PDB file of C-alpha atoms in Angstrom:
ATOM      1  CA  MET A   1     -13.640 -20.579  21.417  1.00  0.00           C
ATOM      2  CA  SER A   2     -12.962 -18.564  24.548  1.00  0.00           C
ATOM      3  CA  ARG A   3     -14.319 -15.066  25.058  1.00  0.00           C
ATOM      4  CA  GLN A   4     -10.751 -13.720  24.968  1.00  0.00           C
ATOM      5  CA  ASP A   5     -10.106 -15.366  21.573  1.00  0.00           C
ATOM      6  CA  ARG A   6     -13.429 -14.036  20.263  1.00  0.00           C
ATOM      7  CA  ASP A   7     -12.580 -10.513  21.487  1.00  0.00           C
ATOM      8  CA  ARG A   8      -9.138 -10.724  19.869  1.00  0.00           C
ATOM      9  CA  ARG A   9     -10.654 -11.846  16.552  1.00  0.00           C
ATOM     10  CA  GLN A  10     -13.253  -9.080  16.645  1.00  0.00           C
ATOM     11  CA  ALA A  11     -10.580  -6.458  17.356  1.00  0.00           C
ATOM     12  CA  ALA A  12      -8.449  -7.763  14.460  1.00  0.00           C
ATOM     13  CA  ALA A  13     -11.431  -7.758  12.106  1.00  0.00           C
ATOM     14  CA  SER A  14     -12.226  -4.147  12.942  1.00  0.00           C
ATOM     15  CA  SER A  15      -8.645  -2.892  12.705  1.00  0.00           C
ATOM     16  CA  PRO A  16      -8.267  -0.101  10.140  1.00  0.00           C
ATOM     17  CA  VAL A  17      -5.992   0.175   7.123  1.00  0.00           C
ATOM     18  CA  THR A  18      -2.594   1.310   8.405  1.00  0.00           C
ATOM     19  CA  VAL A  19      -0.341   3.568   6.355  1.00  0.00           C
ATOM     20  CA  THR A  20       3.275   3.533   7.538  1.00  0.00           C
ATOM     21  CA  VAL A  21       5.397   6.385   6.249  1.00  0.00           C
ATOM     22  CA  CYS A  22       9.182   6.164   6.395  1.00  0.00           C
ATOM     23  CA  ARG A  23      10.650   9.376   7.775  1.00  0.00           C
ATOM     24  CA  GLY A  24      14.170   9.461   9.057  1.00  0.00           C
ATOM     25  CA  CYS A  25      17.198   7.963   7.396  1.00  0.00           C
ATOM     26  CA  CYS A  26      16.761   8.879   3.709  1.00  0.00           C
ATOM     27  CA  CYS A  27      13.033   9.117   3.275  1.00  0.00           C
ATOM     28  CA  GLY A  28      11.568  12.418   4.208  1.00  0.00           C
ATOM     29  CA  THR A  29      14.826  14.347   4.093  1.00  0.00           C
ATOM     30  CA  GLU A  30      15.598  17.524   2.207  1.00  0.00           C
ATOM     31  CA  GLU A  31      19.102  16.203   1.540  1.00  0.00           C
ATOM     32  CA  LYS A  32      17.871  13.175  -0.430  1.00  0.00           C
ATOM     33  CA  HIS A  33      14.847  14.850  -2.049  1.00  0.00           C
ATOM     34  CA  PRO A  34      15.304  18.623  -2.176  1.00  0.00           C
ATOM     35  CA  GLY A  35      12.224  20.645  -2.933  1.00  0.00           C
ATOM     36  CA  VAL A  36       9.747  18.060  -1.600  1.00  0.00           C
ATOM     37  CA  ASP A  37       7.615  19.242   1.327  1.00  0.00           C
ATOM     38  CA  HIS A  38       7.918  16.022   3.336  1.00  0.00           C
ATOM     39  CA  ALA A  39       6.244  17.342   6.487  1.00  0.00           C
ATOM     40  CA  GLY A  40       3.449  18.866   4.428  1.00  0.00           C
ATOM     41  CA  GLN A  41       2.854  15.621   2.549  1.00  0.00           C
ATOM     42  CA  TYR A  42       2.698  13.653   5.800  1.00  0.00           C
ATOM     43  CA  GLU A  43       0.169  16.044   7.313  1.00  0.00           C
ATOM     44  CA  ARG A  44      -1.834  16.083   4.083  1.00  0.00           C
ATOM     45  CA  LEU A  45      -1.930  12.271   4.086  1.00  0.00           C
ATOM     46  CA  ARG A  46      -3.063  12.201   7.725  1.00  0.00           C
ATOM     47  CA  ALA A  47      -5.816  14.725   7.009  1.00  0.00           C
ATOM     48  CA  ALA A  48      -6.949  12.936   3.825  1.00  0.00           C
ATOM     49  CA  VAL A  49      -7.086   9.521   5.522  1.00  0.00           C
ATOM     50  CA  GLY A  50      -8.877  11.023   8.521  1.00  0.00           C
ATOM     51  CA  THR A  51     -10.554   8.538  10.815  1.00  0.00           C
ATOM     52  CA  VAL A  52     -10.974   5.882   8.101  1.00  0.00           C
ATOM     53  CA  GLY A  53      -7.432   4.579   8.602  1.00  0.00           C
ATOM     54  CA  ARG A  54      -4.335   5.098  10.671  1.00  0.00           C
ATOM     55  CA  VAL A  55      -1.230   6.960   9.475  1.00  0.00           C
ATOM     56  CA  ARG A  56       2.039   6.670  11.358  1.00  0.00           C
ATOM     57  CA  ALA A  57       5.634   7.664  10.761  1.00  0.00           C
ATOM     58  CA  VAL A  58       8.632   5.467  11.535  1.00  0.00           C
ATOM     59  CA  LYS A  59      12.328   6.271  11.465  1.00  0.00           C
ATOM     60  CA  CYS A  60      13.494   3.799   8.821  1.00  0.00           C
ATOM     61  CA  LEU A  61      11.950   0.929   6.870  1.00  0.00           C
ATOM     62  CA  ASP A  62      15.352  -0.141   5.522  1.00  0.00           C
ATOM     63  CA  ALA A  63      14.414   0.234   1.862  1.00  0.00           C
ATOM     64  CA  CYS A  64      16.394   3.426   1.269  1.00  0.00           C
ATOM     65  CA  THR A  65      17.039   2.853  -2.436  1.00  0.00           C
ATOM     66  CA  HIS A  66      13.306   3.333  -2.987  1.00  0.00           C
ATOM     67  CA  SER A  67      12.772   6.431  -0.845  1.00  0.00           C
ATOM     68  CA  ASN A  68      10.285   7.783  -0.030  1.00  0.00           C
ATOM     69  CA  VAL A  69       8.751   4.506   1.127  1.00  0.00           C
ATOM     70  CA  VAL A  70       5.163   4.019   2.284  1.00  0.00           C
ATOM     71  CA  VAL A  71       3.582   0.718   3.358  1.00  0.00           C
ATOM     72  CA  VAL A  72      -0.181   0.319   3.102  1.00  0.00           C
ATOM     73  CA  GLY A  73      -1.283  -2.457   5.438  1.00  0.00           C
ATOM     74  CA  PRO A  74      -4.682  -4.103   5.105  1.00  0.00           C
ATOM     75  CA  SER A  75      -7.497  -3.679   7.568  1.00  0.00           C
ATOM     76  CA  GLY A  76      -8.592  -6.719   9.531  1.00  0.00           C
ATOM     77  CA  GLU A  77     -11.307  -7.296   6.952  1.00  0.00           C
ATOM     78  CA  GLY A  78      -8.821  -6.835   4.099  1.00  0.00           C
ATOM     79  CA  ARG A  79      -6.387  -9.303   5.671  1.00  0.00           C
ATOM     80  CA  ALA A  80      -9.213 -11.841   6.067  1.00  0.00           C
ATOM     81  CA  ALA A  81      -9.895 -11.375   2.325  1.00  0.00           C
ATOM     82  CA  GLY A  82      -6.256 -12.162   1.512  1.00  0.00           C
ATOM     83  CA  GLY A  83      -4.780  -8.654   1.548  1.00  0.00           C
ATOM     84  CA  ARG A  84      -1.152  -8.219   2.570  1.00  0.00           C
ATOM     85  CA  PRO A  85       0.921  -5.091   3.169  1.00  0.00           C
ATOM     86  CA  VAL A  86       1.846  -3.297  -0.047  1.00  0.00           C
ATOM     87  CA  TRP A  87       5.195  -1.501  -0.164  1.00  0.00           C
ATOM     88  CA  LEU A  88       5.313   1.626  -2.319  1.00  0.00           C
ATOM     89  CA  GLY A  89       8.486   3.388  -3.385  1.00  0.00           C
ATOM     90  CA  TRP A  90       9.316   6.835  -4.675  1.00  0.00           C
ATOM     91  CA  VAL A  91       6.248   8.421  -3.087  1.00  0.00           C
ATOM     92  CA  LEU A  92       7.238  12.006  -3.797  1.00  0.00           C
ATOM     93  CA  ALA A  93       4.327  13.650  -5.595  1.00  0.00           C
ATOM     94  CA  ASP A  94       1.100  15.014  -4.171  1.00  0.00           C
ATOM     95  CA  ASP A  95      -1.018  12.939  -6.557  1.00  0.00           C
ATOM     96  CA  MET A  96       0.478   9.796  -4.988  1.00  0.00           C
ATOM     97  CA  ILE A  97      -0.612  11.035  -1.558  1.00  0.00           C
ATOM     98  CA  ASP A  98      -4.132  11.542  -2.940  1.00  0.00           C
ATOM     99  CA  GLU A  99      -4.164   8.040  -4.452  1.00  0.00           C
ATOM    100  CA  ILE A 100      -3.003   6.424  -1.205  1.00  0.00           C
ATOM    101  CA  ALA A 101      -5.757   8.223   0.715  1.00  0.00           C
ATOM    102  CA  ALA A 102      -8.339   7.204  -1.912  1.00  0.00           C
ATOM    103  CA  TRP A 103      -7.188   3.590  -1.607  1.00  0.00           C
ATOM    104  CA  VAL A 104      -7.589   3.674   2.169  1.00  0.00           C
ATOM    105  CA  HIS A 105     -11.103   5.084   1.763  1.00  0.00           C
ATOM    106  CA  ALA A 106     -11.912   2.324  -0.756  1.00  0.00           C
ATOM    107  CA  GLY A 107     -10.842  -0.366   1.729  1.00  0.00           C
ATOM    108  CA  GLY A 108      -7.138  -0.849   1.013  1.00  0.00           C
ATOM    109  CA  PRO A 109      -5.283  -4.092   0.251  1.00  0.00           C
ATOM    110  CA  GLY A 110      -7.526  -7.130  -0.014  1.00  0.00           C
ATOM    111  CA  LEU A 111     -10.678  -5.092  -0.590  1.00  0.00           C
ATOM    112  CA  ALA A 112      -9.785  -2.663  -3.379  1.00  0.00           C
ATOM    113  CA  ASP A 113      -7.217  -2.394  -6.151  1.00  0.00           C
ATOM    114  CA  PRO A 114      -4.765   0.490  -5.858  1.00  0.00           C
ATOM    115  CA  PRO A 115      -6.050   3.514  -7.792  1.00  0.00           C
ATOM    116  CA  GLY A 116      -4.321   5.435 -10.538  1.00  0.00           C
ATOM    117  CA  LEU A 117      -0.669   4.610 -11.008  1.00  0.00           C
ATOM    118  CA  LEU A 118       0.058   3.281  -7.505  1.00  0.00           C
ATOM    119  CA  ASP A 119       0.547  -0.244  -8.824  1.00  0.00           C
ATOM    120  CA  LEU A 120       3.596   1.090 -10.700  1.00  0.00           C
ATOM    121  CA  GLN A 121       5.042   2.289  -7.388  1.00  0.00           C
ATOM    122  CA  GLU A 122       4.888  -1.146  -5.761  1.00  0.00           C
ATOM    123  CA  ILE A 123       8.274  -2.449  -4.666  1.00  0.00           C
ATOM    124  CA  SER A 124       9.496  -5.796  -3.446  1.00  0.00           C
ATOM    125  CA  VAL A 125      11.533  -5.966  -0.274  1.00  0.00           C
ATOM    126  CA  SER A 126      13.247  -8.833   1.478  1.00  0.00           C
ATOM    127  CA  ARG A 127      11.446 -10.923   4.069  1.00  0.00           C
ATOM    128  CA  ARG A 128      13.869  -9.591   6.695  1.00  0.00           C
ATOM    129  CA  VAL A 129      12.801  -6.031   5.911  1.00  0.00           C
ATOM    130  CA  ARG A 130       9.079  -6.921   5.720  1.00  0.00           C
ATOM    131  CA  GLU A 131       9.176  -8.692   9.062  1.00  0.00           C
ATOM    132  CA  GLY A 132      10.963  -5.717  10.648  1.00  0.00           C
ATOM    133  CA  LEU A 133       7.953  -3.432  10.103  1.00  0.00           C
ATOM    134  CA  PRO A 134       6.917  -2.151  13.533  1.00  0.00           C
ATOM    135  CA  GLY A 135       3.485  -2.927  14.945  1.00  0.00           C
TER     136      GLY A 135
END
């Protein structure tokens, strides 16, 4: 194995859990979900995850019927253990934000089961949508 391949593998193994938050089309809008502090929830999630994982916002994940959509992607270690990205729908309540952050701290997909009621929020999306996830 070349040094470059070894470096690439090591970087993948040390990659953190990534939380992708849909914010744009329907998700994260006052029009679709009045009374939800979307910006506040995003900032709260970023603060709660801290340096343990990575939180990013994207314009649209193309799963609008399930808004607000969040995808929790496994760390490199979680992926090596069989973890795959988990798509969550209807993430509107603060307790869901807390559970997502707790899951990231526990290791995320592949290393820990989703806490609380997050497993009830899991949605299935088409392969076309899954493969369109940026990054």
